[in-house]
């Protein structure tokens, strides 16, 4: 069942860069930003990641961890993270466990062909593991600033 605002997010355990296992239950006490993006090293995804990178210290000050999520492999993620100097981990959701939980796989069209892909989406989870805000169909410009404002407000509340 997909997540819903003001409801607890089901615990999950997934592989991330730097050899990390990310388990929601182990992150209690910290706010969490999960941002889903279609593909490593593409223009929009690179810009979005760079925006999160550039505001990483402000998110940390708001007690908020950041994780990028796509269906790319760990190897692809490690290269992308290294090249862009991301100070946060990328989750390799190759089995689409998180994509299904957050209902981000959507039918898209490109040059008349239909295909399934991740809809750019961001989710803010509070320190108790409850989904507090979501952004779907994200446009990159200004998005990370809006997420940071929400994270700060949630942390202050």
Short mmCIF file of C-alpha atoms in Angstrom, two decimals, residues 4-10 12 23-34 62-65 67 102 123-135 150-157:
data_model
loop_
_atom_site.label_atom_id
_atom_site.label_comp_id
_atom_site.label_asym_id
_atom_site.label_seq_id
_atom_site.Cartn_x
_atom_site.Cartn_y
_atom_site.Cartn_z
CA UNK A 4 -0.03 8.63 2.77
CA UNK A 5 0.50 12.06 4.34
CA UNK A 6 0.42 12.01 8.18
CA UNK A 7 0.77 8.22 8.25
CA UNK A 8 3.77 6.17 9.37
CA UNK A 9 5.96 4.94 6.53
CA UNK A 10 6.45 1.16 6.48
CA UNK A 12 12.30 -0.65 4.77
CA UNK A 23 16.76 1.08 7.33
CA UNK A 24 14.02 3.55 8.20
CA UNK A 25 13.69 2.15 11.72
CA UNK A 26 17.37 2.85 12.42
CA UNK A 27 16.96 6.53 11.47
CA UNK A 28 14.38 7.47 14.10
CA UNK A 29 15.16 10.81 15.68
CA UNK A 30 16.27 12.29 12.36
CA UNK A 31 14.11 13.80 9.65
CA UNK A 32 14.50 12.27 6.25
CA UNK A 33 14.28 13.59 2.70
CA UNK A 34 13.88 10.90 0.05
CA UNK A 62 17.64 21.14 10.40
CA UNK A 63 18.29 17.54 11.64
CA UNK A 64 17.48 16.21 8.17
CA UNK A 65 19.22 13.42 6.26
CA UNK A 67 18.88 10.26 0.26
CA UNK A 102 6.02 5.69 -2.59
CA UNK A 123 9.12 13.05 0.43
CA UNK A 124 9.75 14.56 3.87
CA UNK A 125 9.52 12.10 6.76
CA UNK A 126 9.56 13.32 10.36
CA UNK A 127 11.78 12.04 13.18
CA UNK A 128 9.12 9.47 14.15
CA UNK A 129 8.91 7.94 10.65
CA UNK A 130 5.68 9.70 9.64
CA UNK A 131 5.31 11.15 6.13
CA UNK A 132 4.67 14.88 6.57
CA UNK A 133 5.00 16.32 3.07
CA UNK A 134 5.30 15.19 -0.52
CA UNK A 135 6.09 16.86 -3.82
CA UNK A 150 9.57 22.55 4.97
CA UNK A 151 12.34 20.62 6.76
CA UNK A 152 13.22 23.65 8.87
CA UNK A 153 9.57 24.26 9.78
CA UNK A 154 9.05 20.60 10.69
CA UNK A 155 12.22 20.55 12.80
CA UNK A 156 11.18 23.75 14.61
CA UNK A 157 7.69 22.35 15.31
#
